[in-house]
Structures are given as structure tokens and as C-alpha cells.
PDB file of C-alpha atoms in Angstrom:
ATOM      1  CA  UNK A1091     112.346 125.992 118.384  1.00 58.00           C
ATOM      2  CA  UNK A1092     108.868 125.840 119.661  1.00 81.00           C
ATOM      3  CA  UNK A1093     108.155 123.809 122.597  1.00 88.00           C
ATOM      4  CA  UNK A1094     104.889 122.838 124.752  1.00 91.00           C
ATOM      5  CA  UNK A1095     105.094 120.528 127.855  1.00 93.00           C
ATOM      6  CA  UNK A1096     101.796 118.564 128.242  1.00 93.00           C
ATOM      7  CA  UNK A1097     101.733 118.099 132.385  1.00 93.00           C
ATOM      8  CA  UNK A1098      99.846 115.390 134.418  1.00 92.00           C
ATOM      9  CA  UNK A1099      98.100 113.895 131.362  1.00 94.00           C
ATOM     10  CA  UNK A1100      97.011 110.176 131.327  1.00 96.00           C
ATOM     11  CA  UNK A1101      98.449 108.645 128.042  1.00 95.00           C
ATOM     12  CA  UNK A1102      96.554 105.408 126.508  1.00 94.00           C
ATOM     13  CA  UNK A1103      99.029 102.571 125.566  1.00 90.00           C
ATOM     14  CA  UNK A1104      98.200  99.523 123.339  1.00 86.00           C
ATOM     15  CA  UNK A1105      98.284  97.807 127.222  1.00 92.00           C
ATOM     16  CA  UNK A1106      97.551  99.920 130.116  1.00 93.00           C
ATOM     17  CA  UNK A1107      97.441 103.946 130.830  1.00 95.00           C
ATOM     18  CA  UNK A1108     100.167 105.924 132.141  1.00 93.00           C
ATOM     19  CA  UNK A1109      99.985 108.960 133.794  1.00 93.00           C
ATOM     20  CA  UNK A1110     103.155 111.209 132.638  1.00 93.00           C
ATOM     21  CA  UNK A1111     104.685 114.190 130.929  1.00 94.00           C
ATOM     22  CA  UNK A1112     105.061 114.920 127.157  1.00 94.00           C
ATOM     23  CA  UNK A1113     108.023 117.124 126.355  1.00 93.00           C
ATOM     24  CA  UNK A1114     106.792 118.072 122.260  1.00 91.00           C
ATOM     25  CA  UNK A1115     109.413 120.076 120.456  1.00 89.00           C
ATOM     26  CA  UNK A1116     108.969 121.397 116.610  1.00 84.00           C
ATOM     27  CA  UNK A1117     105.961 118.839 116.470  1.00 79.00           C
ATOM     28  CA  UNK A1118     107.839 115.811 117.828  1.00 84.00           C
ATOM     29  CA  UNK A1119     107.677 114.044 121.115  1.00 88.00           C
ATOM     30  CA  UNK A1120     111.188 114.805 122.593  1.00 90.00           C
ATOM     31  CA  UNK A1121     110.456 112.732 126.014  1.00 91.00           C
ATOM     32  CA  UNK A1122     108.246 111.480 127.858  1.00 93.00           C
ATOM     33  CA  UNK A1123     108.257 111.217 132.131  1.00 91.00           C
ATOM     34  CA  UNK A1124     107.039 112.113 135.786  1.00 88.00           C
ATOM     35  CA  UNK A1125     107.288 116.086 136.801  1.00 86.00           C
ATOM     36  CA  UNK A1126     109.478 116.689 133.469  1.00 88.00           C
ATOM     37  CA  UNK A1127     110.550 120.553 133.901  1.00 86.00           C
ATOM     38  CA  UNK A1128     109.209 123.116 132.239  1.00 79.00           C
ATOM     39  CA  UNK A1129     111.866 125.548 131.835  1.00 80.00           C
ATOM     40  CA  UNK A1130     111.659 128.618 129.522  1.00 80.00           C
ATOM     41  CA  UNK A1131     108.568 126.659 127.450  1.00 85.00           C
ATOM     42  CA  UNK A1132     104.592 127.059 127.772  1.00 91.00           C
ATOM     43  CA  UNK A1133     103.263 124.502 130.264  1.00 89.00           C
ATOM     44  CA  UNK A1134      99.604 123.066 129.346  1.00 91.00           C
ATOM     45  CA  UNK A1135      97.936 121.401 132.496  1.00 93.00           C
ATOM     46  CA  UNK A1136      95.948 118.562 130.712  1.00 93.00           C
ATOM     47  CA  UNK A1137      95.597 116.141 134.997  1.00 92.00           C
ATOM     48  CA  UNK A1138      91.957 114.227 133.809  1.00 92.00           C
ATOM     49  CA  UNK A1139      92.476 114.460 130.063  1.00 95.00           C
ATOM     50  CA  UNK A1140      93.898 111.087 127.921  1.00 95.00           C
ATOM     51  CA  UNK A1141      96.613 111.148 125.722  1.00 93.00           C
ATOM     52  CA  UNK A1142      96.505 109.166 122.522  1.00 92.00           C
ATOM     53  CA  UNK A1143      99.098 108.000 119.730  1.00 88.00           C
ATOM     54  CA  UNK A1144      98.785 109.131 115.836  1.00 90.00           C
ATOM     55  CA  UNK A1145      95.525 107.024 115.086  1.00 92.00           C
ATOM     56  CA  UNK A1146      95.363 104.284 112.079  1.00 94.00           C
ATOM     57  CA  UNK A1147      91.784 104.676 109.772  1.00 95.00           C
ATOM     58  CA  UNK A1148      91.787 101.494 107.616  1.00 93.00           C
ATOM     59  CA  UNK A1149      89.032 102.822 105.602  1.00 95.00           C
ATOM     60  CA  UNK A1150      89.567 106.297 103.670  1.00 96.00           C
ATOM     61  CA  UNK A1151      88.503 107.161 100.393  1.00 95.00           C
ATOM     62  CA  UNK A1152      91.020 110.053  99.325  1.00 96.00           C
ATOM     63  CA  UNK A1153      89.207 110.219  95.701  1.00 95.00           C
ATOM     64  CA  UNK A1154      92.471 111.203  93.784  1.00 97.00           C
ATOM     65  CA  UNK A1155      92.670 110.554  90.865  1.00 97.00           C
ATOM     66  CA  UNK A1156      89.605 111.333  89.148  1.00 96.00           C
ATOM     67  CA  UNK A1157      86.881 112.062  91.725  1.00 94.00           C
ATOM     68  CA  UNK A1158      88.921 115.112  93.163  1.00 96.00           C
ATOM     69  CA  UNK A1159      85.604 117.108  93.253  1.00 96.00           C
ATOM     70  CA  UNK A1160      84.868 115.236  96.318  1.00 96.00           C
ATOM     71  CA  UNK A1161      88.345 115.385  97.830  1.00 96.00           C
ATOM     72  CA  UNK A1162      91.760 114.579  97.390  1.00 97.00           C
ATOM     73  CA  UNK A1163      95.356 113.524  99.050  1.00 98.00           C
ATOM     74  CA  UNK A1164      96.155 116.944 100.591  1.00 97.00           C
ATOM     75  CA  UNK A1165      92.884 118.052 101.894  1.00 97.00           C
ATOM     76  CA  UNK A1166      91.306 114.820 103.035  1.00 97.00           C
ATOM     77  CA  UNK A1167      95.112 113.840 104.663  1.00 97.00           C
ATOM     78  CA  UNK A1168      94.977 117.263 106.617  1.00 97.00           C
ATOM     79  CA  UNK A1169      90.970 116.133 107.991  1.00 96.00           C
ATOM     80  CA  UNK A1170      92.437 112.981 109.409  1.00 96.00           C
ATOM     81  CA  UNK A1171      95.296 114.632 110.540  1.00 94.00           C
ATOM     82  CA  UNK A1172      92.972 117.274 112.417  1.00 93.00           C
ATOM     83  CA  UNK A1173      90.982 114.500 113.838  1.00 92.00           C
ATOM     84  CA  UNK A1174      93.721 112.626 115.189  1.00 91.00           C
ATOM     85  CA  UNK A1175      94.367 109.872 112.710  1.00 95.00           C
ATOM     86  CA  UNK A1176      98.389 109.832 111.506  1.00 94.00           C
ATOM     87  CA  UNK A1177      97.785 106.837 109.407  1.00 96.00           C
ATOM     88  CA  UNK A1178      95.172 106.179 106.719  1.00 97.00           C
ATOM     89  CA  UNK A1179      94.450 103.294 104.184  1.00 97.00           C
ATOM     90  CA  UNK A1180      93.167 104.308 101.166  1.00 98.00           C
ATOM     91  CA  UNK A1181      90.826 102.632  98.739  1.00 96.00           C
ATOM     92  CA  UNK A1182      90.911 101.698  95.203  1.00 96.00           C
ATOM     93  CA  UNK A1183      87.721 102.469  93.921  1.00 94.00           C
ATOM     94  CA  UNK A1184      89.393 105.885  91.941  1.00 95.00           C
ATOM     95  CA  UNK A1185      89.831 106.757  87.800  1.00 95.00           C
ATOM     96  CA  UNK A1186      91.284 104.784  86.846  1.00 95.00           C
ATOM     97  CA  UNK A1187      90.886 102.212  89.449  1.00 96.00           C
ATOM     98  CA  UNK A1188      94.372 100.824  91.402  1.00 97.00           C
ATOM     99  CA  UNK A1189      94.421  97.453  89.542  1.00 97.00           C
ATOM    100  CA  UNK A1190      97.532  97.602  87.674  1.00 97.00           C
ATOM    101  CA  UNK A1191     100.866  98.771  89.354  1.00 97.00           C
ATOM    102  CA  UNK A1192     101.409 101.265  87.373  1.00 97.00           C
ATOM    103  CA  UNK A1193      98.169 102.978  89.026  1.00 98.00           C
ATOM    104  CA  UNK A1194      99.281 102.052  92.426  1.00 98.00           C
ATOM    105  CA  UNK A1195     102.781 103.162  91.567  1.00 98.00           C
ATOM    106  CA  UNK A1196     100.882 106.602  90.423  1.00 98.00           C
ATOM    107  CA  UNK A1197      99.434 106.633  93.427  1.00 98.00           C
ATOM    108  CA  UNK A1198     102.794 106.254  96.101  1.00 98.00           C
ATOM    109  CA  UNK A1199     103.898 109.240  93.858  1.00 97.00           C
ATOM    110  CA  UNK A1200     101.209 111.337  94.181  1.00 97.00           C
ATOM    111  CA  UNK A1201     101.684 110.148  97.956  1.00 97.00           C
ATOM    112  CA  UNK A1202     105.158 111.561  98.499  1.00 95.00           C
ATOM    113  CA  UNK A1203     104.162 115.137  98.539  1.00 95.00           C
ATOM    114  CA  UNK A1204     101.495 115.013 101.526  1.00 96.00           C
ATOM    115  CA  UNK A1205     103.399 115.801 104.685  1.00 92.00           C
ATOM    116  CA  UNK A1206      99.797 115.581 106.977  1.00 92.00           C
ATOM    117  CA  UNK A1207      99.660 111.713 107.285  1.00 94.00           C
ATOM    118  CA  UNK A1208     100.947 108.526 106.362  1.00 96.00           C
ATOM    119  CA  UNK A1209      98.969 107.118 103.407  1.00 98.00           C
ATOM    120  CA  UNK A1210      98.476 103.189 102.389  1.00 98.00           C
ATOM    121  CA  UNK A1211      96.777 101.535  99.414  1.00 98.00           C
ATOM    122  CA  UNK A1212      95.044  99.089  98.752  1.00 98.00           C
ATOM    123  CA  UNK A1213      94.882  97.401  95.433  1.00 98.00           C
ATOM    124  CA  UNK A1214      91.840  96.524  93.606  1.00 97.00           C
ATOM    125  CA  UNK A1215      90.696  92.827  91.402  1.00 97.00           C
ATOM    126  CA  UNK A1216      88.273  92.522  88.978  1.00 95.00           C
ATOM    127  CA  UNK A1217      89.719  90.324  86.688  1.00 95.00           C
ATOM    128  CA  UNK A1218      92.270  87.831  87.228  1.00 95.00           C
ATOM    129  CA  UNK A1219      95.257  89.707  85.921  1.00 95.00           C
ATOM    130  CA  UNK A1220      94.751  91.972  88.607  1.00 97.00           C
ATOM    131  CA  UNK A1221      95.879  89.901  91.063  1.00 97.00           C
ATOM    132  CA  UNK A1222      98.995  89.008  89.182  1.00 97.00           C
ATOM    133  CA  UNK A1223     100.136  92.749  89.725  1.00 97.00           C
ATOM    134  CA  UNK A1224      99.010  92.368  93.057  1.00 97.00           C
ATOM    135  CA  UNK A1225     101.489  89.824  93.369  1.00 97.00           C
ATOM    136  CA  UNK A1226     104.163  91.122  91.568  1.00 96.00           C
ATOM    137  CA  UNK A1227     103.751  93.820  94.165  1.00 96.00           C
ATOM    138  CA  UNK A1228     104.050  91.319  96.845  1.00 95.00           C
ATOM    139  CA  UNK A1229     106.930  89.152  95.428  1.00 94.00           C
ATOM    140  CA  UNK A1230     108.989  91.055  93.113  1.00 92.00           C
ATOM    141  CA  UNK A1231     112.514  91.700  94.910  1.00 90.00           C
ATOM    142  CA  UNK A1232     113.385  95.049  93.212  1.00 95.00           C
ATOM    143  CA  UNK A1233     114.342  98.109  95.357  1.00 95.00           C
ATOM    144  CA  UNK A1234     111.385  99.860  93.050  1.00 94.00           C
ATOM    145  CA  UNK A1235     108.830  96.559  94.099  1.00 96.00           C
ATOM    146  CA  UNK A1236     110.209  96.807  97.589  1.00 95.00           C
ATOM    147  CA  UNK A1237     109.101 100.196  97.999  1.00 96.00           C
ATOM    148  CA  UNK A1238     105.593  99.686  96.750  1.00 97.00           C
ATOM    149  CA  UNK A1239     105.094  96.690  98.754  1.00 97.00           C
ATOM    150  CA  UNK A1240     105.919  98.943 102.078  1.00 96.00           C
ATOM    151  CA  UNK A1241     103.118 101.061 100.752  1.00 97.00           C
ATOM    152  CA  UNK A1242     100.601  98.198 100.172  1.00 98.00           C
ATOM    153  CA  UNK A1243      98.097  97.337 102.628  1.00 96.00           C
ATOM    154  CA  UNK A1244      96.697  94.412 101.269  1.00 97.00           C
ATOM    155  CA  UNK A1245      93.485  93.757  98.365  1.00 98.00           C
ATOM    156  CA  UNK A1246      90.056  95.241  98.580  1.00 98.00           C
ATOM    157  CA  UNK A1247      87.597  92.791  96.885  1.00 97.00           C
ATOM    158  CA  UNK A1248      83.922  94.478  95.861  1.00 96.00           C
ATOM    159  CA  UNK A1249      81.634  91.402  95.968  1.00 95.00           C
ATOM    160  CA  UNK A1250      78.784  93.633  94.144  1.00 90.00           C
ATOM    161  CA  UNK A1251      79.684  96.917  92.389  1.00 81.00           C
ATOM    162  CA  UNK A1252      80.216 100.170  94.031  1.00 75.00           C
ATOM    163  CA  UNK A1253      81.542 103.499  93.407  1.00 67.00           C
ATOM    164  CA  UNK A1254      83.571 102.557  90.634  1.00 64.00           C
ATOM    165  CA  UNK A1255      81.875  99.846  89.612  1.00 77.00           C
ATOM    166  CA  UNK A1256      84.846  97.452  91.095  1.00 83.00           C
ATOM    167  CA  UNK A1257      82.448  94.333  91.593  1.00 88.00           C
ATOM    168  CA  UNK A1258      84.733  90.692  91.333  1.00 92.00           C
ATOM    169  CA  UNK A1259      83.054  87.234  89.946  1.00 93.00           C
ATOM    170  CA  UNK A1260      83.016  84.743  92.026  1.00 94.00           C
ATOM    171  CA  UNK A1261      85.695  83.078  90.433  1.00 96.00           C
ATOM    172  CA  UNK A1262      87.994  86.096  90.704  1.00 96.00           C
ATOM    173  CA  UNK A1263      87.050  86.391  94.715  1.00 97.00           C
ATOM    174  CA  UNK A1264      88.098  82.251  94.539  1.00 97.00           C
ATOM    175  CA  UNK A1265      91.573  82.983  92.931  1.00 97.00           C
ATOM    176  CA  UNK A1266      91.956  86.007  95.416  1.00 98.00           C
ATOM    177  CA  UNK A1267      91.778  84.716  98.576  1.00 98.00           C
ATOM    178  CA  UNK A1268      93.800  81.754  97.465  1.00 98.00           C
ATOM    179  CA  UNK A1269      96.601  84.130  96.407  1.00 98.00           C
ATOM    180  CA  UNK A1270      95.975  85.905  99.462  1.00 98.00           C
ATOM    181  CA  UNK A1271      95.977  83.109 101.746  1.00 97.00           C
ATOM    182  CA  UNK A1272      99.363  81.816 100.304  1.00 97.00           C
ATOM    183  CA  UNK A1273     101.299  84.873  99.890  1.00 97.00           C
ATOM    184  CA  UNK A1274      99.878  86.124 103.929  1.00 97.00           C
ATOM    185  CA  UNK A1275      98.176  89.094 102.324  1.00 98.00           C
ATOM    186  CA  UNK A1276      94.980  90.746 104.278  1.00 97.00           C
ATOM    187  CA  UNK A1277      91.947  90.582 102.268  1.00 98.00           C
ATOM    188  CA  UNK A1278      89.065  93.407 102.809  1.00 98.00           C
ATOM    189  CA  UNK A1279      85.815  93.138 101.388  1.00 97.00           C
ATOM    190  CA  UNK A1280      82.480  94.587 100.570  1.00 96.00           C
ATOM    191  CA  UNK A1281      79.858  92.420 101.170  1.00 96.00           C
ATOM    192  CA  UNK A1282      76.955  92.885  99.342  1.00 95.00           C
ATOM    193  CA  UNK A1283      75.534  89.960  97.290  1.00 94.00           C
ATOM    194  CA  UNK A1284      74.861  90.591  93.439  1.00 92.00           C
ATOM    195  CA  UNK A1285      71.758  88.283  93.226  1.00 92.00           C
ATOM    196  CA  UNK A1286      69.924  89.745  96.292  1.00 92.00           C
ATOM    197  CA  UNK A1287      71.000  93.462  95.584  1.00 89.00           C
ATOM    198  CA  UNK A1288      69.300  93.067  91.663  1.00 89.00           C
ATOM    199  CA  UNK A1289      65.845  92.125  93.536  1.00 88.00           C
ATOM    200  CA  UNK A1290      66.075  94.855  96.691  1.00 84.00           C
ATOM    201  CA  UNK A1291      68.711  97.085  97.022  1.00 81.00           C
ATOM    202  CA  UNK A1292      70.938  96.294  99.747  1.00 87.00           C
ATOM    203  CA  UNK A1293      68.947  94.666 102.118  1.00 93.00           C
ATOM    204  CA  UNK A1294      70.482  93.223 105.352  1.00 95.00           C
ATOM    205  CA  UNK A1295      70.026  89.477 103.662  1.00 96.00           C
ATOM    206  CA  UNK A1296      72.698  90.594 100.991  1.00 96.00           C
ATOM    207  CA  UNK A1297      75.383  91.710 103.564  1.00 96.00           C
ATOM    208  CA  UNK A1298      75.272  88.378 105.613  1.00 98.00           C
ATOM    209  CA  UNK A1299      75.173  86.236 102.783  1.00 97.00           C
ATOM    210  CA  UNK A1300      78.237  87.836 101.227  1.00 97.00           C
ATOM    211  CA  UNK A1301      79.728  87.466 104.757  1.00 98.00           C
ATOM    212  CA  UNK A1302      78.833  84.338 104.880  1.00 98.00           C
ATOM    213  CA  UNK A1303      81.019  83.819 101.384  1.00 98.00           C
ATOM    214  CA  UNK A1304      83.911  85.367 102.257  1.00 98.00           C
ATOM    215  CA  UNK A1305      84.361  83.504 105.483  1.00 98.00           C
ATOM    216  CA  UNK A1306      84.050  80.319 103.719  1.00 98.00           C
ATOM    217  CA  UNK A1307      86.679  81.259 101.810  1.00 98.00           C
ATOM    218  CA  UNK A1308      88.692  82.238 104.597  1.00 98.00           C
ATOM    219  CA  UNK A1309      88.124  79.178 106.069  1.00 97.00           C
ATOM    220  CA  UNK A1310      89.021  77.332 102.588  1.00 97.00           C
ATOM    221  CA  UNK A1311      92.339  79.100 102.003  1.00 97.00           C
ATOM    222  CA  UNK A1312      93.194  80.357 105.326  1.00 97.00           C
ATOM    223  CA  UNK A1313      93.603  83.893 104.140  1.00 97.00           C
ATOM    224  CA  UNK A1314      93.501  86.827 107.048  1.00 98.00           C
ATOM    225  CA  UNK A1315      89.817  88.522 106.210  1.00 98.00           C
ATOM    226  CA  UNK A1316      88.456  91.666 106.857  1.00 98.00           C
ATOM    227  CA  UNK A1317      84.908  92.610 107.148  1.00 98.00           C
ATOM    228  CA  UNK A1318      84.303  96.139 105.682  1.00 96.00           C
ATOM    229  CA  UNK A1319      81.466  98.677 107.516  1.00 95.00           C
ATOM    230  CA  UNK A1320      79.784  95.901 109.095  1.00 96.00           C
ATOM    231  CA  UNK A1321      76.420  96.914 109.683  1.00 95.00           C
ATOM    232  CA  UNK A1322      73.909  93.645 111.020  1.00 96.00           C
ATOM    233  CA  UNK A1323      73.375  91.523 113.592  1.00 96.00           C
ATOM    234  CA  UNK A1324      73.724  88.764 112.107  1.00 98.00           C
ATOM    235  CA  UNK A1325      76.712  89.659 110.106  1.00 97.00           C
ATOM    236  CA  UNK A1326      78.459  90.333 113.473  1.00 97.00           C
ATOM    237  CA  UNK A1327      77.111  86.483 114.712  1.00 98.00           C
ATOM    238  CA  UNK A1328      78.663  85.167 111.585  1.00 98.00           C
ATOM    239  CA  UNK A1329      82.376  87.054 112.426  1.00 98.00           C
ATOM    240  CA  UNK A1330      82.174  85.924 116.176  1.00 98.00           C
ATOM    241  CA  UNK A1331      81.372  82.709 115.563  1.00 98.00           C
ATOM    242  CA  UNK A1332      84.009  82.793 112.797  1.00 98.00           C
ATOM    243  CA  UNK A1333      86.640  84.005 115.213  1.00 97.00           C
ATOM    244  CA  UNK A1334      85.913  80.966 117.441  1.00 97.00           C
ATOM    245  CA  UNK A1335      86.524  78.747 115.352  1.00 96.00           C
ATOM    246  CA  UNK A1336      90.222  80.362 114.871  1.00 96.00           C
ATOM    247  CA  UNK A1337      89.521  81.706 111.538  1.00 97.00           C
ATOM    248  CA  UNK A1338      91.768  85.292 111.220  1.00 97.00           C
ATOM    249  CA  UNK A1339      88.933  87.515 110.896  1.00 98.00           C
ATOM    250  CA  UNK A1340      87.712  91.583 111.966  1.00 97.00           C
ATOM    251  CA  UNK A1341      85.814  93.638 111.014  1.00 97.00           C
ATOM    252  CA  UNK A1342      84.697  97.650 111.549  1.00 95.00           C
ATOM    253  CA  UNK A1343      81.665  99.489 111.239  1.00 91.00           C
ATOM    254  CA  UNK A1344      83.269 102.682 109.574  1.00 77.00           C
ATOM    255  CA  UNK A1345      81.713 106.060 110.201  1.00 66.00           C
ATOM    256  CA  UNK A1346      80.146 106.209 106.762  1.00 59.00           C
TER     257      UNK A1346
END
């Protein structure tokens, strides 16, 4: 059994910092205390250094299936795990993208085998019969729905295309956050507007006024929004005046 006592470390909770020990046995936190002996196992003095939980990224592209030139499951799963991060939610913007549930179902498979982290989808809508397997996901009572469900994040809406070429109409991002909003299912999106990108390419103008859309429909069907690598000003105005107003809104500004 191997066994390392981390001594006089300052561990971060969700509401205040603790200073304690961290008995960690085969990999696993086996308890946690003041002036815990050390007996027969290596003692690392960490007094001054913070202690974090297994970290959640909400935004990972793992690029399996079809794009695993760039990456996939097992090796980018081992790079979050070495930077901390226990949890990851993966993207759907993959060949063939997760729009159906048999690709998402493909994808909890492939899932099973990666020991490194704890991976989450999201599903993907670019037509209207997306979100009814979305649903089904969501509503279905099976053991084999069930279990997909516990893997299911919530949907990832491309308001212009992307890798993947995932871009939604504006009537599919309309019948999406109304399913969303009823069924209590987070909504993330990419804001980029179509009609400004086709002039400029992604200028700051086509971020806001995407965010602008998707927190009107927010607002219109009370669905929990997400704001996706945030990255102006005024984009950020639009969120906090958003979350003012009590509309369920965040947003990130992911490292890439």
C-alpha cells in the first residue's frame, strides 16, 4: 500500500480554508485532520502551500471520434488530470457530431475505459430532431436512458458555424431553449452572429449581439444559460446586467 501524509497544508473549500492533514493511501484521501501521525509512511511538509479538490473544466474538446490527430479521450483525460482537473465536459463538435443518441451513447462507451478523469457530454442541435434525442435523453425512464442522462451535461448550441460546422437557425436556437427551459436543462452557447461574421470575421460586434440573443431567450423561456469563452466588454455588461435582473446566467473565458 503506498501512503504519503501531506502535513500543515491549507486546503481550499467551496466556503472557507482549512489548515489540516491529508492522510492519501493508493491514490485516495483516507482522512483528513490536525497533527495526523505519520507512522511508517513518507511525510511531505507542504505549511504555506493550498490544497485543492479534483477541478471541474466545463469546456474540453477531447476530439474523439474523428479528429483524433489532434487528441483523444486517453491522452487529453491524462493532461487534465496532470493539471489538476478530475472532471471535464466535453464538446460535441466531433465526426460525426453528438446529435443523435446513438453518438452520445458511442461516446459514454468509448468513456468507460479512461480511468484519468471523469468525462461529460454535451449534446449538439442543428436541426430540430436533435433536440428530440436530446430529450429522450432527458426523459426516457430506462435503466439504459438513465445512465446516459447521468453522463449528460446539458446542450451546446453554435449560433454561427465552427469546427464542425455545428451552426443552429434561429428557429432551432428558439425551440432549444424552450425545451431547455422546460425540461431544467443548461444551455451553452457560442456566440458569434452569422450576419456580422459573413461581412468581418468575428469582430467583437458579433459576440455581443449573439449574447445579446441568447439572453433574450433566456429571459423568454427561463432556461439556465451559459456564456461560452466570453471575450468583450461589453459582452460581460450584457451578463451582469443579465444576472441582475435574476436571469440564471455565467459565463467563462476559457483558456483557448
Amino acid at each position: 500500500m503506498a501512503s504519503l501524509l501531506f502535513a500543515g497544508g491549507t486546503i481550499v473549500r467551496s466556503t472557507r480554508e482549512e489548515r489540516a492533514d491529508v492522510l492519501v493511501e493508493d491514490g485516495t484521501i483516507k482522512k483528513i485532520g490536525s497533527r495526523l501521525p505519520s507512522g511508517h509512511c513518507p511525510l511531505l511538509e507542504i505549511k504555506g502551500q493550498l490544497l485543492f479538490p479534483g477541478l471541474i473544466d466545463c469546456h474540453v474538446h477531447f476530439r474523439e471520434p474523428g479528429l483524433t490527430h489532434k487528441g483523444n479521450m486517453r491522452s487529453e483525460s491524462e493532461a487534465a488530470q496532470a493539471g489538476g482537473v478530475t472532471t471535464v465536459c466535453e464538446m460535441p463538435n466531433t465526426i460525426p457530431p453528438t446529435v443523435t443518441v446513438a453518438a452520445f451513447a458511442d461516446k459514454v462507451s468509448r468513456a468507460r475505459a479512461i480511468k484519468a478523469c471523469d468525462i461529460r457530454f454535451f449534446m449538439g442541435a442543428t436541426e430540430g430532431h436533435h433536440l428530440l434525442a436530446l430529450r429522450d435523453i432527458w426523459r426516457e425512464s430506462s435503466a439504459e436512458f438513465h445512465k446516459l442522462k447521468e453522463r449528460c451535461c446539458g446542450l451546446k448550441l453554435y449560433f454561427d458555424h465552427s469546427t464542425g460546422s455545428q451552426g443552429a437557425t434561429r428557429e432551432v436556437l428558439e425551440e432549444a431553449f424552450h425545451l431547455c427551459g422546460a425540461l431544467n436543462i443548461p444551455v451553452v452557447c457560442h456566440c458569434e452572429d452569422p450576419e456580422i461574421d459573413r461581412n468581418t470575421r468575428r469582430p467583437p460586434e458579433s459576440e455581443i449581439t449573439a449574447i445579446a440573443l441568447a439572453l433574450g431567450l433566456a429571459r423568454r423561456h427561463e432556461a439556465h444559460v451559459h456564456i461560452a469563452h466570453l471575450s468583450t466588454r461589453k459582452g460581460m455588461d450584457l451578463v451582469r446586467q443579465a444576472k441582475k435582473e435574476g436571469v440564471p446566467v455565467t459565463c467563462e473565458a476559457a483558456p483557448h
